[in-house]
XYZ file of C-alpha atoms in Angstrom:
653
model
C -0.476 -29.316 3.978
C -0.633 -32.270 6.221
C -1.261 -35.633 4.617
C -4.543 -36.113 6.394
C -6.089 -33.508 4.145
C -5.021 -35.446 1.031
C -6.829 -38.651 -0.159
C -4.083 -40.630 -1.916
C -4.601 -42.648 -5.059
C -3.354 -46.270 -5.357
C -0.195 -44.888 -6.965
C 0.550 -42.444 -4.141
C -0.265 -45.140 -1.555
C 2.503 -47.358 -3.115
C 4.831 -44.384 -3.117
C 4.097 -43.759 0.502
C 4.854 -47.356 1.406
C 8.121 -47.067 -0.474
C 8.967 -43.751 1.193
C 8.137 -45.191 4.606
C 10.677 -48.031 4.061
C 13.263 -45.552 2.814
C 12.661 -43.212 5.753
C 12.965 -46.065 8.218
C 16.305 -47.055 6.722
C 17.799 -43.568 6.499
C 16.333 -42.693 9.981
C 18.740 -45.260 11.560
C 21.675 -43.769 9.700
C 21.175 -40.163 8.939
C 18.399 -38.059 10.546
C 19.053 -35.262 8.045
C 18.194 -37.608 5.233
C 14.889 -38.342 6.884
C 13.827 -34.664 6.767
C 15.112 -34.483 3.148
C 13.000 -37.500 2.100
C 9.920 -36.226 3.969
C 10.224 -32.830 2.185
C 10.645 -34.623 -1.176
C 7.626 -36.664 -0.558
C 5.635 -33.539 0.558
C 6.671 -31.764 -2.699
C 5.520 -34.779 -4.686
C 2.136 -34.838 -2.948
C 1.367 -31.127 -3.439
C 2.421 -31.360 -7.119
C -0.176 -33.989 -7.989
C -3.133 -32.923 -10.144
C -5.693 -34.361 -7.728
C -4.170 -32.413 -4.886
C -4.295 -29.118 -6.769
C -7.823 -29.788 -7.805
C -8.813 -29.892 -4.182
C -6.511 -27.401 -2.518
C -4.780 -25.309 -5.206
C -1.081 -24.436 -5.221
C 1.482 -21.740 -4.394
C 4.490 -20.443 -6.369
C 7.107 -17.952 -5.279
C 8.272 -15.021 -7.353
C 11.735 -13.745 -6.570
C 11.971 -10.156 -7.564
C 15.297 -8.866 -9.064
C 17.219 -7.189 -6.262
C 17.202 -3.734 -7.842
C 13.339 -3.747 -7.652
C 12.880 -5.174 -4.156
C 10.961 -2.881 -1.829
C 9.352 -3.324 1.583
C 5.691 -3.776 0.533
C 3.672 -1.784 3.036
C 0.716 -0.806 0.846
C -0.739 -2.471 -2.309
C -3.321 -1.319 -4.757
C -4.565 -3.101 -7.917
C -4.852 -0.481 -10.729
C -7.471 -0.493 -13.537
C -4.773 -1.582 -16.071
C -4.037 -4.767 -14.068
C -0.784 -3.470 -12.628
C -0.123 -3.470 -8.862
C 1.092 -0.254 -7.165
C 3.288 -1.276 -4.218
C 4.211 1.545 -1.880
C 7.052 1.281 0.717
C 7.945 4.883 1.397
C 10.796 4.498 3.884
C 9.595 0.914 4.455
C 9.913 0.947 8.277
C 13.689 1.510 7.850
C 15.043 4.467 9.800
C 18.113 4.688 7.547
C 15.938 5.117 4.494
C 13.890 7.783 6.371
C 16.978 9.766 7.359
C 18.388 9.535 3.793
C 15.051 10.535 2.250
C 14.953 7.271 0.285
C 11.266 6.626 -0.427
C 10.190 3.944 -2.868
C 7.193 2.768 -4.933
C 7.170 -0.257 -7.203
C 4.874 -0.743 -10.172
C 4.539 -4.474 -10.950
C 2.869 -5.917 -14.067
C 1.822 -9.418 -13.200
C 1.073 -10.412 -16.837
C 4.327 -9.173 -18.356
C 6.195 -9.737 -15.023
C 7.913 -6.380 -15.398
C 8.893 -3.911 -12.702
C 9.294 -0.114 -12.584
C 10.358 2.054 -9.703
C 8.241 5.184 -9.370
C 9.687 8.503 -8.083
C 8.149 8.880 -4.562
C 7.959 12.555 -3.396
C 7.246 11.975 0.345
C 7.395 9.255 2.965
C 4.090 7.407 2.252
C 4.911 4.813 4.851
C 1.777 4.117 6.849
C -0.349 6.434 4.782
C -3.948 5.917 3.797
C -5.119 5.290 0.175
C -8.192 4.601 -1.964
C -8.962 4.288 -5.680
C -10.895 7.256 -7.005
C -13.811 6.949 -9.385
C -11.609 7.631 -12.487
C -8.907 5.190 -11.563
C -6.402 7.498 -9.942
C -5.246 6.485 -6.425
C -5.435 9.026 -3.562
C -2.587 8.623 -1.142
C -2.790 10.821 2.040
C -0.610 11.103 5.099
C 2.547 9.233 5.962
C 5.573 9.607 8.193
C 6.961 12.891 9.542
C 9.014 11.326 12.222
C 9.885 7.780 13.517
C 9.182 6.820 17.004
C 11.894 7.027 19.627
C 11.501 4.620 22.622
C 11.819 6.060 26.108
C 15.261 4.624 26.710
C 16.569 6.043 23.500
C 15.376 9.559 23.836
C 18.448 11.769 24.152
C 16.929 15.150 23.740
C 13.733 16.466 25.475
C 10.769 16.667 23.150
C 7.088 17.384 23.231
C 4.145 19.298 21.908
C 4.071 23.190 21.868
C 1.079 25.401 21.165
C 2.174 28.157 18.961
C -0.123 31.171 19.650
C -0.946 34.183 17.477
C -2.544 37.234 19.040
C -2.497 39.332 15.883
C -6.001 39.610 14.448
C -4.754 41.189 11.206
C -2.735 38.300 9.764
C -2.007 34.595 9.990
C 1.612 33.762 10.899
C 3.795 31.257 9.118
C 6.238 29.242 11.334
C 8.739 27.404 9.150
C 10.259 24.079 10.099
C 13.353 24.694 12.157
C 11.961 27.778 13.949
C 13.651 28.223 17.348
C 11.697 28.976 20.569
C 13.592 30.171 23.595
C 12.604 29.573 27.234
C 12.949 32.160 29.950
C 16.103 30.443 30.979
C 17.617 30.663 27.517
C 17.141 26.987 26.441
C 16.336 26.534 22.794
C 13.761 24.198 21.168
C 13.337 23.592 17.427
C 10.120 22.885 15.517
C 10.001 19.720 13.279
C 7.441 20.867 10.686
C 6.015 23.836 8.868
C 2.804 25.311 10.229
C 0.560 28.390 9.821
C -1.237 29.796 12.792
C -4.474 31.489 11.759
C -5.090 35.135 12.569
C -6.584 35.826 15.989
C -10.337 36.491 15.922
C -12.239 39.471 17.181
C -15.324 38.755 19.307
C -17.807 41.409 20.536
C -19.216 40.717 23.979
C -21.579 42.638 26.318
C -19.498 43.588 29.372
C -20.485 45.456 32.407
C -18.662 48.749 32.920
C -17.751 50.380 36.283
C -21.212 51.679 36.622
C -22.712 48.217 36.181
C -24.091 48.994 32.743
C -23.565 46.416 30.002
C -21.803 47.768 26.914
C -20.281 46.066 23.791
C -16.568 45.289 23.992
C -14.373 43.814 21.356
C -12.100 41.015 22.594
C -9.238 39.364 20.721
C -9.315 35.561 20.852
C -5.825 34.084 20.439
C -5.470 31.439 17.649
C -3.085 28.516 18.156
C -1.619 25.431 16.395
C 0.330 22.611 17.783
C 3.793 21.476 16.680
C 6.404 19.085 18.020
C 9.663 20.628 19.283
C 12.928 19.119 20.454
C 15.629 20.660 22.579
C 18.732 21.779 20.689
C 21.029 20.470 23.368
C 21.016 17.250 25.324
C 20.601 17.194 29.053
C 17.903 16.415 31.678
C 17.736 20.069 32.589
C 16.107 20.791 29.252
C 12.899 19.128 30.331
C 9.836 21.403 30.843
C 7.434 20.223 33.569
C 5.102 23.272 33.984
C 3.315 25.700 31.728
C 5.946 27.912 30.228
C 5.941 30.692 27.612
C 8.601 30.701 24.887
C 9.602 33.536 22.662
C 10.459 33.173 18.935
C 14.201 33.654 18.472
C 14.904 36.659 16.205
C 11.480 38.187 16.444
C 11.180 41.622 18.211
C 8.639 44.317 18.784
C 5.055 43.656 18.045
C 5.792 40.532 15.982
C 7.579 38.981 18.885
C 4.940 39.948 21.317
C 2.001 38.571 19.376
C 3.612 35.259 18.258
C 4.951 32.915 20.965
C 4.828 29.327 22.209
C 3.346 27.700 25.234
C 4.236 24.180 26.595
C 4.067 22.238 29.834
C 5.397 18.790 28.944
C 8.729 18.621 27.032
C 10.354 15.521 28.431
C 12.225 12.252 27.810
C 9.111 10.002 27.470
C 8.644 7.798 24.420
C 8.174 9.893 21.385
C 5.653 8.335 18.982
C 5.345 8.275 15.156
C 4.194 11.525 13.598
C 2.071 11.985 10.498
C 2.190 14.437 7.564
C -0.546 16.487 5.874
C 0.603 15.944 2.368
C -1.684 14.151 -0.170
C -0.976 12.925 -3.703
C -2.743 11.242 -6.556
C -1.122 8.535 -8.522
C -2.169 8.537 -12.193
C -1.964 5.124 -13.834
C -1.801 6.708 -17.314
C 1.312 8.797 -16.563
C 2.568 6.489 -13.772
C 3.439 9.515 -11.706
C 2.418 11.061 -8.345
C 0.744 14.539 -8.565
C 0.607 16.672 -5.438
C -2.783 17.861 -4.417
C -3.976 20.189 -1.625
C -2.695 19.016 1.791
C -5.134 17.760 4.457
C -6.022 20.058 7.269
C -4.654 17.531 9.798
C -1.537 15.414 9.692
C -2.302 11.697 9.655
C -0.282 8.432 10.202
C -2.356 5.235 10.001
C -5.576 6.840 8.591
C -8.393 5.129 6.716
C -9.716 6.442 3.498
C -13.108 5.347 2.163
C -15.215 6.338 -0.865
C -18.667 7.735 -0.350
C -21.743 7.511 -2.534
C -21.007 10.975 -3.956
C -17.454 10.021 -4.827
C -15.861 12.132 -2.055
C -13.376 10.430 0.173
C -13.962 10.248 3.883
C -10.661 10.381 5.750
C -10.561 9.466 9.442
C -8.163 8.941 12.370
C -4.362 8.787 12.422
C -1.502 10.120 14.593
C -0.973 13.866 14.105
C 2.250 15.754 13.581
C 2.933 15.725 17.362
C 2.412 12.014 17.716
C -0.994 12.105 19.323
C -4.056 10.266 17.907
C -6.577 12.667 16.483
C -9.713 13.150 18.652
C -12.234 12.658 15.782
C -11.174 15.474 13.438
C -12.286 13.885 10.083
C -12.263 15.435 6.658
C -13.416 14.632 3.071
C -11.562 14.987 -0.211
C -13.361 16.139 -3.364
C -11.681 14.569 -6.441
C -13.311 17.223 -8.626
C -11.732 20.167 -7.013
C -8.814 18.278 -5.289
C -9.566 20.061 -2.044
C -10.325 19.070 1.519
C -13.273 20.006 3.748
C -14.061 19.380 7.398
C -16.376 16.351 8.108
C -18.477 15.106 11.000
C -16.447 14.647 14.223
C -16.160 11.059 15.548
C -13.319 9.258 17.220
C -11.889 6.125 15.724
C -8.597 4.249 16.612
C -6.084 4.007 13.736
C -6.763 2.195 10.510
C -10.402 1.568 11.440
C -12.317 -0.821 9.073
C -15.139 1.394 7.650
C -17.629 0.078 5.075
C -19.941 2.054 2.949
C -23.446 0.662 3.491
C -26.342 0.448 1.051
C -28.133 3.271 2.953
C -25.203 5.652 2.615
C -23.780 5.281 6.141
C -20.465 3.901 7.318
C -20.175 0.740 9.394
C -17.222 0.441 11.784
C -16.582 -3.303 12.258
C -14.266 -2.952 15.282
C -11.158 -3.947 13.375
C -8.387 -1.430 13.695
C -4.659 -0.817 13.397
C -4.147 -0.431 17.180
C -2.964 3.058 18.039
C -5.211 4.844 20.628
C -6.391 4.027 24.104
C -7.233 0.303 24.430
C -10.709 1.092 25.888
C -11.744 3.785 23.433
C -13.262 3.387 19.995
C -13.211 -0.410 20.006
C -17.066 -0.898 19.910
C -18.560 -1.491 16.418
C -21.376 0.587 15.135
C -23.154 2.410 12.294
C -21.930 5.967 11.744
C -24.404 8.255 10.039
C -21.810 10.822 8.992
C -24.426 13.160 7.593
C -26.336 13.428 10.882
C -23.221 12.552 12.889
C -24.866 9.860 14.921
C -23.270 6.550 15.969
C -25.457 3.476 16.688
C -23.712 0.703 18.490
C -23.950 -2.789 16.988
C -23.734 -5.333 19.795
C -22.609 -8.944 19.864
C -18.942 -8.761 18.703
C -17.036 -11.271 20.862
C -13.593 -10.247 22.090
C -14.175 -6.642 21.055
C -10.973 -5.670 22.873
C -9.061 -8.326 20.824
C -9.649 -7.149 17.270
C -6.490 -5.112 16.674
C -4.759 -6.201 13.469
C -7.857 -8.212 12.294
C -9.310 -8.071 8.839
C -12.967 -7.357 8.152
C -14.732 -8.289 4.888
C -17.986 -7.182 3.228
C -19.058 -10.715 2.410
C -20.066 -11.526 -1.160
C -22.361 -10.655 -2.615
C -22.388 -7.034 -1.415
C -26.288 -7.027 -1.676
C -26.439 -9.187 1.370
C -24.860 -6.473 3.503
C -23.094 -8.906 5.745
C -19.713 -8.049 7.344
C -17.327 -10.577 8.836
C -14.617 -9.976 11.374
C -11.806 -12.561 11.498
C -9.464 -12.963 14.402
C -7.241 -10.302 15.813
C -5.207 -9.556 18.959
C -5.296 -7.633 22.140
C -3.950 -4.054 22.113
C -0.233 -3.412 21.865
C 2.322 -6.079 22.071
C 0.105 -8.632 23.781
C 0.621 -12.293 22.941
C -3.042 -12.895 23.132
C -4.967 -13.472 19.927
C -8.454 -14.850 19.128
C -9.715 -17.484 16.707
C -13.238 -16.087 16.734
C -15.060 -14.853 13.681
C -18.271 -12.900 13.934
C -20.779 -11.846 11.293
C -23.271 -9.058 11.245
C -26.242 -8.585 8.896
C -26.565 -4.836 8.343
C -29.893 -5.226 6.496
C -31.561 -6.457 9.678
C -33.850 -4.162 11.580
C -31.605 -4.238 14.656
C -28.206 -5.497 13.441
C -26.114 -7.543 15.825
C -23.186 -9.835 15.476
C -23.527 -13.598 15.651
C -20.786 -16.108 15.968
C -19.104 -17.545 12.894
C -16.845 -20.655 12.745
C -13.549 -20.410 14.516
C -10.417 -19.954 12.459
C -8.962 -23.423 11.776
C -5.464 -22.360 12.710
C -6.499 -21.003 16.082
C -5.829 -17.450 17.392
C -4.638 -15.305 14.480
C -3.724 -11.762 13.990
C -2.524 -10.070 10.663
C -4.698 -12.545 8.700
C -5.275 -11.602 5.081
C -8.777 -12.080 3.646
C -9.506 -11.810 -0.078
C -13.001 -11.985 -1.780
C -12.967 -14.471 -4.695
C -14.966 -14.568 -7.943
C -16.829 -17.707 -6.752
C -18.389 -15.878 -3.662
C -15.887 -17.384 -1.188
C -13.297 -15.562 0.936
C -9.741 -16.827 0.781
C -7.689 -16.352 4.024
C -4.017 -16.861 4.535
C -1.050 -16.101 6.726
C -0.952 -14.136 9.979
C 0.784 -14.958 13.293
C -0.497 -16.238 16.597
C 1.697 -13.746 18.556
C 2.526 -10.070 18.155
C 4.511 -9.568 14.859
C 5.374 -13.216 14.634
C 7.196 -13.359 17.928
C 8.555 -16.782 19.020
C 8.351 -17.904 15.404
C 4.518 -17.845 15.503
C 3.855 -17.187 11.826
C 1.018 -19.435 10.630
C 1.781 -21.313 7.348
C -1.818 -22.144 6.743
C -4.562 -20.965 4.375
C -8.285 -21.668 4.197
C -11.404 -20.725 2.302
C -14.565 -19.427 3.967
C -17.857 -20.352 2.243
C -20.614 -17.838 3.145
C -23.263 -20.228 1.702
C -22.445 -22.913 4.355
C -20.706 -20.788 6.955
C -17.790 -23.112 7.007
C -14.033 -23.123 6.305
C -12.272 -25.653 4.018
C -8.571 -26.225 3.799
C -6.384 -24.724 1.103
C -2.838 -25.437 0.104
C -0.211 -24.116 2.657
C 1.828 -21.017 1.758
C 5.581 -21.366 2.187
C 6.287 -17.753 3.142
C 5.221 -16.413 6.517
C 3.265 -13.194 6.588
C 2.549 -11.090 9.659
C 2.839 -7.288 10.246
C 3.015 -5.160 7.069
C 1.741 -7.832 4.787
C -0.873 -7.697 2.070
C -2.902 -9.975 -0.197
C -5.164 -9.118 -3.227
C -6.998 -10.729 -6.041
C -5.462 -10.444 -9.556
C -7.626 -10.165 -12.643
C -6.717 -13.749 -13.736
C -8.364 -15.077 -10.578
C -5.128 -15.885 -8.569
C -4.210 -14.224 -5.187
C -0.864 -12.583 -4.599
C 0.671 -11.985 -1.189
C 3.374 -9.416 -0.322
C 5.491 -8.267 2.644
C 5.937 -9.251 6.186
C 7.764 -7.364 9.008
C 8.432 -9.659 12.006
C 9.855 -8.308 15.167
C 12.649 -10.874 15.320
C 14.494 -13.202 12.898
C 14.286 -16.537 14.891
C 12.016 -18.446 17.247
C 14.144 -17.474 20.293
C 13.652 -13.800 19.462
C 17.352 -13.070 19.553
C 18.229 -12.377 15.909
C 17.382 -9.204 13.996
C 14.414 -9.454 11.572
C 14.409 -9.419 7.839
C 11.660 -7.712 5.868
C 10.068 -10.369 3.562
C 10.559 -9.289 -0.040
C 9.359 -12.409 -1.885
C 6.019 -12.398 -3.599
C 3.974 -15.610 -3.368
C 1.024 -16.384 -5.622
C -1.798 -18.714 -4.892
C -3.536 -20.463 -7.756
C -6.965 -21.552 -6.476
C -8.352 -24.992 -6.846
C -11.053 -23.701 -9.313
C -8.234 -23.230 -11.841
C -7.287 -26.889 -11.770
C -10.688 -28.338 -12.610
C -9.824 -29.203 -16.145
C -11.477 -28.102 -19.312
C -11.703 -24.645 -20.727
C -12.500 -21.782 -18.399
C -15.250 -19.374 -19.474
C -14.275 -16.298 -21.526
C -15.576 -12.764 -21.878
C -14.413 -11.851 -25.365
C -15.902 -8.370 -25.729
C -18.577 -5.892 -24.804
C -19.109 -2.982 -22.504
C -16.176 -1.106 -20.992
C -18.042 2.018 -19.875
C -21.483 1.908 -18.262
C -23.724 3.731 -15.715
C -25.714 2.575 -12.765
C -29.184 1.533 -13.631
C -28.200 0.688 -17.201
C -27.910 -2.623 -19.058
C -24.384 -3.880 -20.061
C -23.822 -6.431 -22.773
C -20.858 -8.821 -22.974
C -20.023 -11.266 -25.743
C -18.945 -14.777 -24.697
C -18.912 -18.220 -26.412
C -19.826 -19.714 -23.089
C -23.230 -18.251 -22.266
C -24.939 -21.496 -21.825
C -22.721 -22.630 -18.973
C -22.395 -19.280 -17.056
C -23.852 -19.447 -13.575
C -22.907 -16.083 -11.973
C -21.733 -12.566 -12.989
C -19.879 -10.433 -10.500
C -18.557 -6.926 -10.500
C -15.524 -6.907 -8.171
C -13.844 -3.767 -6.922
C -10.069 -4.146 -6.880
C -8.270 -4.111 -3.556
C -6.350 -1.181 -1.888
C -4.882 -2.801 1.169
C -2.461 -2.083 4.092
C -2.179 -3.434 7.561
C -4.854 -6.088 6.591
C -7.274 -3.173 6.201
C -9.094 -3.306 2.820
C -12.385 -1.404 2.898
C -12.393 -1.092 -0.878
C -12.889 -4.651 -2.071
C -16.493 -5.741 -2.668
C -18.279 -8.132 -4.995
C -21.617 -7.169 -6.489
C -23.911 -9.797 -8.012
C -25.403 -8.812 -11.406
C -28.657 -10.173 -12.710
C -28.220 -11.365 -16.258
C -29.909 -12.915 -19.252
C -28.360 -15.174 -21.880
C -28.352 -14.312 -25.547
C -27.167 -16.076 -28.702
C -23.798 -14.319 -28.454
C -23.351 -13.531 -24.815
C -25.094 -12.032 -21.822
C -26.934 -8.922 -20.898
C -26.554 -7.672 -17.294
C -28.238 -5.071 -15.121
C -26.122 -2.648 -13.133
C -27.714 -1.750 -9.748
C -28.866 1.847 -9.454
C -27.702 2.408 -5.853
C -24.359 4.453 -5.676
C -23.762 3.314 -2.135
C -23.872 -0.323 -3.313
C -21.918 0.318 -6.519
C -19.631 3.254 -5.931
C -18.350 4.856 -9.103
C -15.097 3.364 -10.374
C -13.357 0.614 -12.238
C -14.440 -2.989 -11.556
C -13.395 -6.425 -12.710
C -16.237 -8.306 -14.317
C -15.990 -12.062 -13.689
C -18.296 -14.728 -15.042
C -18.179 -18.176 -13.451
C -19.520 -21.500 -14.755
C -21.554 -24.073 -12.918
C -18.357 -25.521 -11.351
C -17.359 -22.138 -9.932
C -14.520 -21.629 -12.452
C -14.120 -17.916 -13.274
C -13.188 -16.176 -16.410
C -10.266 -13.763 -16.626
C -11.687 -10.465 -15.577
C -12.833 -7.708 -18.112
C -12.322 -4.123 -16.728
C -15.537 -2.116 -16.661
C -15.832 1.549 -15.666
C -19.055 2.289 -13.751
C -20.078 5.892 -13.503
């Protein structure tokens, strides 16, 4: 925090004068001593009670080495623990070794537990279910290989089945042989459906139409790689391949077709697997796999508790063309959903009228000119209504979006972002849309105080503000561009105010979320390089940093919720006991975060009407399931100074 944001007392003014004299003396003799003294003075300033009352403070938690993981995904569970998923953690050696990790952290007891992780959930999608379980879907089948590093020809093959009597299983490792004898190996299991029979009216030789049954070939795509190295293994025209070892009718009806097996860049590939994490058993449970493999998908809960799952790179490395699907937690099965194209990790928010709003924020994969325009998706009718006014719509990759508090206002804010790919261009613009308006459109919000920022984290707070922190000006922190700044956005005044500066840089693969005690925790960071000159290899940031907001330094006793409802239903009244009823100003239900790649479509804060009683408060839970999706919530009460209680967990059905 620069000193201009701190109003010194008489005591600190005197200290500053003394420090200036000391710095002047040491500056003539030892420049290193100057920096040391300045840092000491800075540490003194930020430790002062009056500073903390205005800006808050940060503390760093160093995790024991045996529990350190690359935090790619983070979800706050309904028992207050944090599920931190790494999978292979963007480490190829871990991927090759099958070393996949998940850490369960208890912030209260400060304990850690490694969870057995059955698949590479790196870059998966996830969301909390209505009963508190966490659905994790997709992940990594194969790491990318850059064009210059590709040593074996690879590409997509369509495996075709002409047999109408049976589907055909094609196990991982199946070998397809070209007419010249070159062999290509599949990288995943797939099942090709049986061919279908269609009856058509066809003219015979006499010109008379008669029914004729035609077999329509079924096909599924799979990535294949040449067994041997060599430029001569590339395929540049449509070629048919036989399955090695299959003969007779089996070999004639099952075969491969491909026209582009080459040495181009081979992108990341997704998996179809899905799991539920159970907070009670602290274990993953495998559920039915998705129909489509997904890497970088978004999962969002609908009003009927089903989970809409969209986008992602498939198991051949191509972005899906709009093949979305829903998960039913009751049956643990997947079903096809309305088709609409989104870039990867799109920010989708469930609106009060049971539609999905796409803000324009996304994870980046996909054509730079496709799917970047915000709009309201009526997934029941499969219509998409463009919402105009978003500035720099092509500069919103790696930007966060937030359903501003309270959720009843139906306002969404987009903050910063960057141009597609590895561009150094980022934007400081924020834009806000009121979805309750008759014709919603974005209007300009205040610029980010730190300037152009991508990978910014944004967290809804119990006092109806939004805390933002971290990010970088350039792609993945290039040129030492991490931004060690934090600020608080106030929806009531449409302004930012300064917060204490973090000490740990956070860019790609970083997360932030609200804890039940009202603090904010930040994880991860995966810069492209390890120095400002972009010459040293990077180090994944494993430290956890915790922000204690200014509202926890206001002095006096913070309000308490000492008892009351733990289970309730929409439309019902809920009662809570508190000795502080007379000073309570607001009551909020806050959905815990499930965040990755600064995409957090789950967090929302719902204002509750309440009345005060002799022993506590009585609240009304809104009836609308699209405003209050079923699930576990943190109930916070705040006093007239905006100081929140420690949250009480409430299950809304």
